[in-house]
Amino acid sequence: MTSDTPTCSNHDCRVAEDGKCVEGYELPECPHYGKLSVDAIPEPQHVEVAPPVPETVLIALDAGTPLDRTQAARLQQRFLSLSVGVVGPHDSGKTSLIAGLYDQLQEGPVGAYAFAGSSTLVGFEMVCHHARSESQREEPFTDRTIRGAAASFFHLDFSGSSSAEILSLFIGDRSGEDYLTVTDDLANADGLFELRRANVVTVLVDGAHLIDSEQRHEVKAITPQIVDALIEAAVLGSRQRLVLVLTKKDMVLASANAERAMSEFEGIVTSIRNRHDAKLEAVESFVIAASPKALKDVQRGEGLSELLASWLRVSAAPASLPSPSLHLKRQIDQFTASEDTQS
Amino acid sequence: MSGVVSQVSIIGLPGSGKTTLLAALWHLVREEGAVTALSFDRLSRGNYEHLNALAKRWRAGKIQQRTQQTGMKTVEMRLKDSDDASVDVAFPDIPGEEFSRMWEAREIEEEMTETLRRPALVLLVNGDTIQYPAWVVERMAIAQAAGLGTPAVKPEPVDWSPELAPTQVQVVELLQMLMSDQLGIGPRRLAILISAWDKVAAEELEPEAFLKARMPLVDQYLRSGRDRWMWRVWGVSAQGGVYEDADKGEHFQETETIRELERPSDRIRLVDGDTQSSDITKPIHWLIRE
């Protein structure tokens, strides 16, 4: 039956066949015309109902992605924990540094430190992907960290050759642009909790910018400004070490301006050391090629073992210890307790 | 040990050789005259039709059917050691896909948790199919050294997906999950069996050295002692060579050679350090001993 077929609820009517009302009405006036006959309603068909499938109960496992503040704090209670904040403008090599360190561990211990576990293996795999052959890329590439997002943490546990104790390393990850805003307004430092609680704040100096005549002066100007702002905002203080890292050593060495760039990096380090050495636990510097785009003059991951050793070096007791009654084992707790006491 | 009930779970990523190991083991412990650390005592409970079918195909030199992807068949066998003390050993034949789901979807069936909370585990890793990490920059350097130019057609970049992760990363995550809040039970024993050993033996590495060289992340993780595994490594070739796929009508001379051996168990090889035997019950015996 098509939708155009006339229908009538009077089962004696043959309007569908002859177009006439059996009771003699004009069709629009018939009270039965246009309505379904009881006979026209199809009989319900027997439907085979499948037996219910037992519901599978699934238990969620940890996502393995970078940790938020709360998740990191919970994990920091397991072992002696060290926290690193990595500050650098966009594309200065922050993600390459994180990925490069993890990828070094794929081949064995990094310097004196061996991999003991990680809660963020999925996160590491994701940032490493574009430097791996499976990505089908022609040269290593790293995604940028999303601007405005809260800091997250990559986590690695290490066992050292000189100690049976496990060291947990938490590397803060936040957009480089968000750090730069501190130089515009110190109030922007208020939310940088990952730096305030870090044992080591690492400021990256982009080697590719330092060899570029158009950008080198900006690098030389902005790097000390960032450090000045972090110290003035009390994000960086006497219980923390500052590590200045020249990234992209491969590009620096391949440049005609290599010597000048290395010298200018040393100048930046010296300048910052002269201004702030007394305000910080120490100022150190390293040159790295975490994820080089070519292997002409460098090895993949060059300089990372020295940087890692610096990150994992357990500092002297902080100047302002928390209440002895707390019996806090980890440095991060001491900082937190001290900070909380102050607030 | 009388009265003590020990339970062992076999785990491993897809294609790691769990089913073949189970088939070989079931045959071995029931083979007349076999001298093994653990031998067959009596039937306990479980699906012996499944086990017998596995062993039948194994004896015939036919490759095993893919382990079913849903549900699992737990088989148990009662074995006894040289002191004539009995031990119940349970082998949940969990599909490898379940372990892939743990890595990729980050979830686990509640039904599996009891199995994965057992105090002793056999972890199989196929030594012949390890997916190694490789880097773009090194591929480029090799291509340049070989004088190869840029390919005419540039491949499209591939997005990240979990299955691209190196095998050793997946294995570490699996072991970490087994020690997580959801599945952890405290210190556990772990027998790592590098399967398809006949295919990697040419590297002339002992099993422990092989793990260190080919899966350094796993080696570092276990040696760190962070998660309190008590572990040992063996190499195992439970198949002993090439088997035929009955569905494809395959026939290989090498399979015929295997069938010519006097005893089916002669095709099994277990490598422990620098010694070899055909006794694949040794790792299980190590797992259940105090």
XYZ file of C-alpha atoms in Angstrom:
633
model
C 0.000 0.000 0.000
C 1.401 3.387 -0.967
C 0.731 6.574 0.884
C -1.485 7.750 -2.002
C -3.933 4.840 -1.657
C -7.297 6.031 -0.233
C -8.142 4.432 3.126
C -11.357 4.081 5.090
C -11.994 2.724 8.585
C -15.296 1.144 7.380
C -14.256 -2.335 6.333
C -17.259 -2.634 3.935
C -16.095 0.386 1.947
C -14.275 -0.227 -1.360
C -13.032 3.310 -1.840
C -9.535 1.967 -2.455
C -10.889 0.034 -5.454
C -13.647 2.198 -6.968
C -12.998 5.614 -5.439
C -16.584 5.791 -4.074
C -17.898 6.025 -0.496
C -20.054 3.012 0.387
C -22.373 5.265 2.437
C -22.755 7.774 -0.390
C -20.890 10.707 1.113
C -18.674 13.008 -0.845
C -15.248 11.767 0.211
C -14.217 14.895 2.178
C -17.477 14.694 4.160
C -17.255 10.975 5.086
C -16.496 10.532 8.820
C -14.610 7.251 8.098
C -12.604 8.265 5.028
C -8.878 8.730 5.469
C -8.729 6.609 8.619
C -7.100 3.225 8.894
C -9.321 0.184 9.005
C -8.777 -2.184 11.895
C -8.150 -4.830 9.233
C -5.328 -2.744 7.777
C -3.333 -2.791 10.991
C -0.673 -5.457 10.517
C -0.483 -8.327 12.938
C 2.552 -8.031 15.173
C 5.279 -10.374 14.026
C 7.070 -12.642 16.424
C 10.502 -11.198 17.132
C 13.296 -13.441 18.301
C 14.790 -11.802 21.388
C 18.447 -12.570 21.899
C 19.372 -13.644 25.406
C 21.013 -10.820 27.349
C 24.785 -10.787 27.047
C 26.464 -10.699 30.433
C 27.825 -7.240 30.978
C 31.584 -7.063 30.991
C 32.800 -5.091 33.966
C 35.826 -3.038 33.046
C 38.281 -1.535 35.473
C 40.041 1.636 34.397
C 43.828 1.633 34.596
C 45.995 4.741 34.905
C 46.067 6.677 31.633
C 49.840 6.890 31.452
C 49.644 10.495 30.262
C 51.356 13.462 31.971
C 50.162 13.964 35.528
C 48.217 16.850 36.914
C 49.250 18.561 40.124
C 47.292 16.251 42.408
C 48.421 13.051 40.717
C 52.045 14.161 40.869
C 51.773 15.083 44.540
C 50.409 11.636 45.329
C 53.256 9.883 43.538
C 55.846 12.108 45.162
C 55.141 10.369 48.432
C 56.596 7.053 47.260
C 60.296 7.808 46.919
C 62.789 10.622 47.292
C 61.384 13.065 44.759
C 63.040 15.783 42.745
C 61.132 18.268 40.678
C 62.355 20.203 37.660
C 60.772 23.207 36.004
C 61.750 23.774 32.397
C 61.358 27.326 31.143
C 61.905 28.279 27.541
C 60.277 30.234 24.724
C 58.241 28.362 22.139
C 60.338 26.004 20.031
C 63.399 26.396 22.247
C 63.624 22.627 22.615
C 61.647 21.885 25.787
C 59.642 18.980 24.430
C 62.698 17.663 22.583
C 64.577 17.687 25.865
C 61.889 15.663 27.630
C 61.510 13.248 24.714
C 65.263 12.974 24.180
C 65.914 12.012 27.782
C 63.272 9.287 27.681
C 64.521 7.999 24.347
C 68.059 7.704 25.729
C 66.699 5.310 28.321
C 65.370 3.096 25.533
C 68.965 2.078 24.889
C 70.280 1.779 28.418
C 71.156 3.816 31.498
C 71.840 7.525 31.035
C 75.155 8.145 32.714
C 75.001 6.704 36.213
C 71.217 6.497 36.264
C 69.041 3.617 35.100
C 65.322 3.573 34.363
C 63.281 2.190 37.256
C 59.758 2.955 36.079
C 57.393 5.671 34.916
C 53.747 6.583 35.362
C 53.693 8.564 32.133
C 54.899 6.099 29.502
C 52.041 6.974 27.151
C 52.869 10.678 27.450
C 56.534 10.012 26.693
C 55.656 7.827 23.727
C 53.432 10.555 22.315
C 56.105 13.265 22.504
C 58.738 10.906 21.107
C 56.635 9.812 18.166
C 57.605 12.509 15.677
C 61.307 11.812 16.199
C 60.784 8.075 15.632
C 60.906 6.332 12.262
C 57.314 5.115 12.651
C 56.135 8.695 12.178
C 57.420 8.586 8.556
C 58.734 12.115 9.001
C 61.726 13.377 7.087
C 63.187 15.103 10.109
C 62.443 15.061 13.851
C 59.519 17.206 14.895
C 57.867 18.004 18.197
C 54.377 19.235 18.953
C 54.085 22.469 20.897
C 52.670 22.549 24.405
C 49.232 24.162 24.519
C 49.248 27.774 25.675
C 47.191 28.556 28.754
C 46.899 24.954 29.900
C 47.821 24.078 33.467
C 51.262 22.602 33.976
C 51.527 18.842 33.826
C 54.323 16.521 34.875
C 56.312 13.791 33.191
C 57.502 11.194 35.665
C 60.584 8.971 35.668
C 61.971 6.816 38.451
C 65.700 6.165 38.470
C 68.048 3.868 40.278
C 71.562 5.160 40.687
C 74.827 3.274 40.656
C 75.892 4.729 43.975
C 72.677 4.312 45.916
C 70.058 1.642 46.309
C 67.422 4.323 46.750
C 64.981 5.115 43.984
C 64.869 8.748 42.859
C 61.654 10.061 41.350
C 62.010 12.866 38.832
C 59.044 15.065 37.929
C 59.539 17.325 34.921
C 57.045 20.186 34.677
C 55.574 20.947 31.276
C 53.864 24.220 30.427
C 53.682 26.413 27.353
C 56.774 28.580 26.851
C 54.611 31.605 26.075
C 53.051 31.359 29.529
C 56.473 31.693 31.132
C 57.361 34.667 28.965
C 54.366 36.621 30.245
C 56.142 36.919 33.602
C 58.453 39.470 32.031
C 55.392 41.597 31.189
C 53.658 41.333 34.541
C 55.034 39.716 37.688
C 51.490 38.803 38.704
C 51.548 36.213 35.949
C 53.995 34.242 38.105
C 51.303 33.533 40.691
C 50.142 30.334 39.029
C 53.579 28.885 38.298
C 53.409 26.348 41.100
C 55.660 23.892 39.273
C 58.527 26.380 39.348
C 57.971 27.512 42.894
C 58.233 23.927 44.124
C 61.030 22.819 41.805
C 64.415 21.786 43.087
C 65.944 22.886 39.817
C 64.634 25.506 37.416
C 66.030 24.963 33.952
C 65.968 27.877 31.515
C 66.509 26.975 27.885
C 68.441 29.200 25.492
C 67.491 28.407 21.906
C 70.692 27.647 20.007
C 68.943 28.119 16.661
C 67.998 31.647 17.660
C 71.452 32.464 18.969
C 73.047 31.734 15.582
C 70.432 33.828 13.791
C 71.474 37.459 13.372
C 67.886 38.644 13.549
C 67.045 36.837 16.786
C 70.299 36.640 18.747
C 69.915 39.994 20.461
C 66.397 39.085 21.546
C 67.707 35.851 23.076
C 70.473 37.693 24.898
C 67.989 40.221 26.223
C 65.044 38.040 27.153
C 66.897 35.224 28.942
C 68.194 37.397 31.801
C 64.830 39.166 31.905
C 63.035 35.875 32.515
C 65.427 35.002 35.336
C 65.112 38.492 36.827
C 61.324 38.247 36.762
C 61.240 34.771 38.327
C 63.515 35.879 41.151
C 61.648 39.126 41.714
C 58.336 37.249 41.788
C 59.846 34.893 44.380
C 59.231 31.931 42.117
C 62.942 31.234 42.126
C 64.853 31.492 45.378
C 67.803 30.532 47.487
C 66.759 26.901 47.926
C 66.768 26.246 44.217
C 69.380 25.767 41.558
C 69.210 27.519 38.231
C 70.398 25.551 35.218
C 70.901 27.379 31.924
C 70.862 25.074 28.901
C 71.916 25.916 25.374
C 69.803 23.681 23.135
C 70.232 22.491 19.533
C 73.993 22.070 19.709
C 73.856 20.374 16.311
C 72.531 23.523 14.668
C 74.972 25.724 16.546
C 77.993 23.651 15.499
C 76.804 23.502 11.899
C 76.553 27.300 11.781
C 79.189 29.749 10.593
C 78.421 31.644 13.810
C 79.106 28.696 16.103
C 81.992 30.249 17.989
C 80.161 33.515 18.489
C 77.019 31.743 19.674
C 78.911 29.654 22.231
C 80.657 32.745 23.478
C 77.398 34.652 23.746
C 75.809 31.802 25.681
C 78.707 31.897 28.110
C 78.164 35.646 28.368
C 74.513 35.117 29.276
C 75.505 32.588 31.938
C 78.186 34.849 33.378
C 75.846 37.819 33.454
C 73.124 35.894 35.296
C 75.645 34.349 37.656
C 77.086 37.752 38.522
C 73.666 39.183 39.234
C 72.006 36.305 41.037
C 74.546 33.764 42.263
C 74.074 34.834 45.884
C 70.299 34.584 45.626
C 70.283 31.004 44.380
C 71.748 27.738 45.553
C 73.812 27.543 42.366
C 73.863 28.588 38.730
C 75.008 25.897 36.279
C 75.118 25.590 32.501
C 74.998 22.807 29.894
C 74.988 22.463 26.121
C 72.793 19.724 24.664
C 71.586 18.123 21.451
C 68.509 16.298 22.766
C 66.910 15.442 19.450
C 69.245 16.702 16.707
C 68.026 17.084 13.147
C 71.372 15.794 11.841
C 74.191 13.714 13.320
C 77.098 15.436 11.608
C 78.833 16.869 14.668
C 76.850 15.486 17.580
C 75.328 12.332 18.990
C 71.635 11.986 19.628
C 71.045 12.973 23.244
C 74.430 14.605 23.662
C 74.796 16.438 26.963
C 71.720 14.838 28.519
C 73.572 12.555 30.925
C 75.359 15.548 32.463
C 72.108 17.493 32.683
C 70.299 14.530 34.249
C 73.062 14.135 36.836
C 72.574 17.782 37.749
C 68.807 17.395 37.990
C 69.124 14.328 40.207
C 71.788 15.722 42.498
C 70.225 15.924 45.910
C 70.875 19.385 47.259
C 72.022 20.428 50.683
C 69.351 20.945 53.284
C 67.176 23.926 52.452
C 67.852 27.131 54.344
C 64.425 27.153 55.936
C 63.446 23.744 57.186
C 59.882 22.876 58.026
C 58.873 22.043 61.545
C 60.907 19.030 62.782
C 57.677 17.438 63.943
C 56.681 16.883 60.314
C 59.551 14.440 59.652
C 59.323 15.013 55.930
C 61.723 12.879 53.947
C 61.361 14.440 50.522
C 62.704 17.788 49.510
C 59.510 18.577 47.643
C 57.520 18.155 50.867
C 59.913 20.416 52.698
C 59.386 23.104 50.094
C 55.663 22.643 50.137
C 55.452 22.698 53.898
C 57.684 25.744 54.064
C 55.623 27.484 51.420
C 52.387 26.607 53.110
C 53.733 27.858 56.419
C 54.552 31.171 54.817
C 51.143 31.615 53.283
C 55.073 -28.818 50.039
C 52.205 -31.219 50.407
C 48.897 -29.424 50.552
C 50.322 -26.214 49.229
C 48.395 -24.838 46.292
C 50.502 -22.690 44.016
C 49.084 -20.809 41.110
C 50.932 -19.648 38.049
C 49.636 -17.381 35.303
C 51.029 -17.246 31.802
C 51.047 -13.726 30.383
C 52.401 -12.103 27.260
C 51.611 -9.783 24.381
C 49.857 -11.150 21.266
C 51.952 -13.668 19.350
C 54.332 -14.289 22.221
C 53.846 -18.066 22.092
C 51.652 -18.696 25.131
C 49.471 -21.306 23.470
C 52.391 -23.216 22.013
C 54.090 -23.298 25.387
C 50.935 -24.618 27.009
C 50.569 -27.325 24.349
C 54.188 -28.409 24.706
C 53.960 -28.418 28.476
C 50.794 -30.510 28.512
C 52.409 -33.031 26.238
C 55.693 -33.066 28.134
C 54.295 -33.714 31.597
C 52.237 -36.625 30.259
C 54.892 -38.113 27.980
C 55.910 -41.599 29.024
C 59.432 -41.656 30.365
C 59.960 -37.891 30.401
C 62.252 -36.725 33.205
C 61.167 -33.285 34.322
C 61.373 -31.063 37.390
C 57.591 -31.202 37.571
C 55.640 -34.181 36.338
C 51.974 -34.975 35.922
C 50.215 -36.015 39.095
C 46.512 -36.175 38.405
C 43.745 -34.298 36.719
C 42.438 -31.390 38.701
C 39.713 -29.266 37.173
C 39.566 -27.446 33.899
C 38.953 -27.829 30.204
C 41.023 -30.833 29.130
C 39.388 -30.973 25.733
C 41.002 -27.629 25.005
C 44.383 -28.768 26.332
C 44.261 -32.065 24.505
C 43.389 -30.324 21.262
C 46.351 -27.998 21.695
C 48.724 -30.880 22.388
C 47.359 -32.872 19.455
C 48.063 -30.084 17.007
C 51.470 -29.512 18.552
C 52.428 -33.186 18.209
C 51.273 -33.146 14.599
C 53.430 -30.141 13.786
C 50.439 -27.914 13.046
C 50.321 -24.293 14.107
C 47.858 -23.450 16.838
C 44.679 -21.595 16.061
C 44.588 -18.038 17.221
C 43.590 -17.899 20.846
C 40.036 -16.679 21.102
C 39.779 -12.960 21.537
C 36.999 -12.878 24.084
C 36.689 -14.754 27.291
C 39.353 -17.119 28.432
C 39.898 -20.742 29.102
C 41.514 -21.454 32.380
C 43.172 -24.820 32.481
C 44.683 -26.317 35.546
C 46.944 -29.274 35.971
C 48.165 -30.937 39.101
C 51.891 -31.513 38.953
C 54.320 -32.892 41.457
C 57.955 -32.195 42.058
C 60.835 -34.566 42.759
C 59.904 -34.747 46.419
C 56.597 -36.237 45.324
C 54.785 -33.259 46.774
C 51.795 -32.110 44.775
C 51.156 -28.685 43.464
C 48.219 -27.310 41.532
C 49.353 -25.122 38.707
C 46.741 -22.984 36.972
C 47.317 -21.698 33.482
C 44.782 -19.134 32.420
C 45.142 -19.056 28.659
C 44.471 -15.342 28.360
C 44.323 -13.974 24.836
C 47.188 -11.616 24.075
C 44.657 -9.064 22.908
C 43.599 -8.601 26.510
C 47.091 -7.410 27.280
C 47.050 -5.136 24.259
C 43.844 -3.641 25.566
C 45.520 -2.913 28.874
C 48.185 -0.890 27.049
C 46.005 0.746 24.432
C 42.574 1.238 26.041
C 43.890 1.464 29.592
C 41.263 -0.873 30.955
C 40.978 -4.434 32.117
C 38.143 -6.892 32.532
C 37.308 -7.455 36.151
C 37.193 -11.165 35.359
C 40.921 -11.072 34.666
C 42.018 -9.407 37.863
C 41.965 -12.569 39.959
C 44.184 -14.282 37.436
C 46.600 -11.395 37.281
C 46.923 -11.149 41.039
C 48.625 -14.510 41.324
C 51.954 -14.523 43.106
C 53.922 -16.202 40.308
C 53.881 -15.331 36.647
C 55.371 -16.624 33.432
C 55.947 -13.735 31.032
C 56.529 -14.772 27.454
C 58.277 -12.412 25.059
C 58.725 -13.440 21.436
C 62.407 -12.825 20.800
C 61.876 -12.870 17.055
C 59.220 -10.165 16.813
C 60.503 -7.482 19.140
C 59.563 -4.046 17.839
C 62.556 -1.804 18.477
C 62.546 1.972 18.791
C 64.098 3.628 15.737
C 64.803 7.287 15.109
C 64.297 9.490 12.075
C 67.693 11.164 12.451
C 69.517 7.839 12.448
C 67.561 6.590 9.451
C 68.548 9.790 7.646
C 72.207 9.371 8.600
C 72.224 5.784 7.316
C 70.542 6.854 4.071
C 73.070 9.629 3.568
C 75.997 7.331 4.300
C 74.628 4.918 1.717
C 74.349 7.710 -0.816
C 70.588 7.438 -1.025
C 68.743 10.556 -2.074
C 65.423 11.870 -0.890
C 62.562 9.604 -1.999
C 60.597 10.970 -4.962
C 57.297 10.537 -3.147
C 57.282 11.885 0.376
C 55.277 9.665 2.715
C 52.490 11.229 4.740
C 53.396 11.599 8.425
C 51.757 8.937 10.560
C 49.873 9.994 13.689
C 50.779 8.413 16.998
C 48.845 5.372 18.118
C 49.519 3.047 21.050
C 50.420 0.000 18.974
C 53.435 1.854 17.558
C 55.133 1.783 20.944
C 58.263 -0.374 21.178
C 57.708 -3.860 22.574
C 59.876 -3.140 25.606
C 57.744 -0.137 26.566
C 54.601 -2.250 26.392
C 56.216 -4.978 28.491
C 57.368 -2.495 31.140
C 53.894 -0.993 31.306
C 52.340 -4.438 31.638
C 54.666 -5.260 34.533
C 54.007 -1.891 36.148
C 50.253 -2.478 35.862
C 50.689 -5.842 37.568
C 52.238 -3.976 40.485
C 49.695 -1.136 40.442
C 47.022 -0.484 43.048
C 44.472 -2.403 40.965
C 46.499 -5.595 40.591
C 49.439 -5.403 42.975
C 49.818 -7.949 45.755
C 53.337 -7.174 46.931
C 56.544 -8.984 45.956
C 56.084 -11.570 43.212
C 58.053 -14.094 41.216
C 58.463 -13.651 37.512
C 59.842 -16.159 35.029
C 60.647 -14.393 31.765
C 60.702 -16.777 28.827
C 62.174 -15.469 25.587
C 60.253 -17.575 23.084
C 61.225 -18.467 19.503
C 64.713 -18.928 20.909
C 65.715 -21.055 17.920
C 65.373 -17.935 15.783
C 67.501 -15.668 17.959
C 70.086 -18.230 19.064
C 72.365 -17.109 16.215
C 73.050 -13.958 18.199
C 74.938 -16.191 20.638
C 73.669 -14.379 23.698
C 72.536 -16.092 26.845
C 68.912 -15.257 27.749
C 69.761 -12.696 30.416
C 72.268 -10.970 28.123
C 69.673 -11.045 25.349
C 67.164 -9.236 27.559
C 69.750 -6.610 28.454
C 70.821 -6.080 24.849
C 67.458 -6.218 23.107
C 65.094 -4.923 25.775
C 67.244 -2.610 27.886
C 64.273 -0.712 29.286
C 62.801 -3.942 30.704
C 66.220 -4.952 32.002
C 66.766 -1.606 33.747
C 63.267 -1.649 35.211
C 63.643 -5.131 36.683
C 67.177 -4.569 37.974
C 66.152 -1.351 39.729
C 64.064 -3.421 42.129
C 61.509 -0.643 42.384
C 58.579 -3.013 42.024
C 59.994 -5.978 43.926
C 59.972 -8.610 41.235
C 62.035 -11.709 41.935
C 62.895 -12.651 38.384
C 64.898 -14.943 36.125
C 65.225 -15.258 32.355
C 65.158 -18.354 30.143
C 65.151 -18.886 26.414
C 62.562 -21.321 25.106
C 61.739 -22.937 21.824
C 58.546 -24.837 22.499
C 57.795 -25.421 18.836
C 61.249 -26.441 17.707
C 60.941 -25.223 14.141
C 58.442 -24.437 11.403
C 54.922 -25.784 11.812
C 52.319 -26.147 9.087
C 49.056 -24.269 8.784
C 46.419 -26.928 8.204
C 43.956 -24.373 6.830
C 46.405 -23.442 4.075
C 47.358 -27.004 3.231
C 51.008 -26.303 3.930
C 53.655 -29.019 3.859
C 57.262 -28.370 4.800
C 60.249 -30.680 4.832
C 61.459 -29.018 8.026
C 58.227 -29.989 9.761
C 58.711 -33.541 8.573
C 62.177 -33.515 10.111
C 60.687 -32.436 13.430
C 58.146 -35.227 13.250
C 60.929 -37.728 12.651
C 62.334 -37.128 16.137
C 62.008 -40.111 18.448
C 60.012 -38.226 21.053
C 57.954 -35.100 20.499
C 59.561 -33.531 23.575
C 62.928 -33.653 21.777
C 61.798 -30.655 19.749
C 61.546 -28.507 22.919
C 64.541 -26.460 23.976
C 64.915 -24.567 27.228
C 68.043 -22.413 27.609
C 69.101 -21.526 31.136
C 72.313 -19.504 31.118
C 74.720 -21.612 29.103
C 72.905 -24.903 29.658
C 70.142 -26.480 27.610
C 67.470 -29.063 28.191
C 63.990 -29.912 26.978
C 62.446 -29.499 30.398
C 60.159 -26.473 30.211
C 58.784 -27.242 33.661
C 61.975 -25.853 35.224
C 60.877 -22.179 35.169
C 57.554 -23.160 36.742
C 59.344 -25.216 39.333
C 61.507 -22.188 40.127
C 58.370 -20.071 40.447
C 56.697 -22.305 42.981
C 59.693 -23.188 45.133
C 60.164 -21.323 48.398
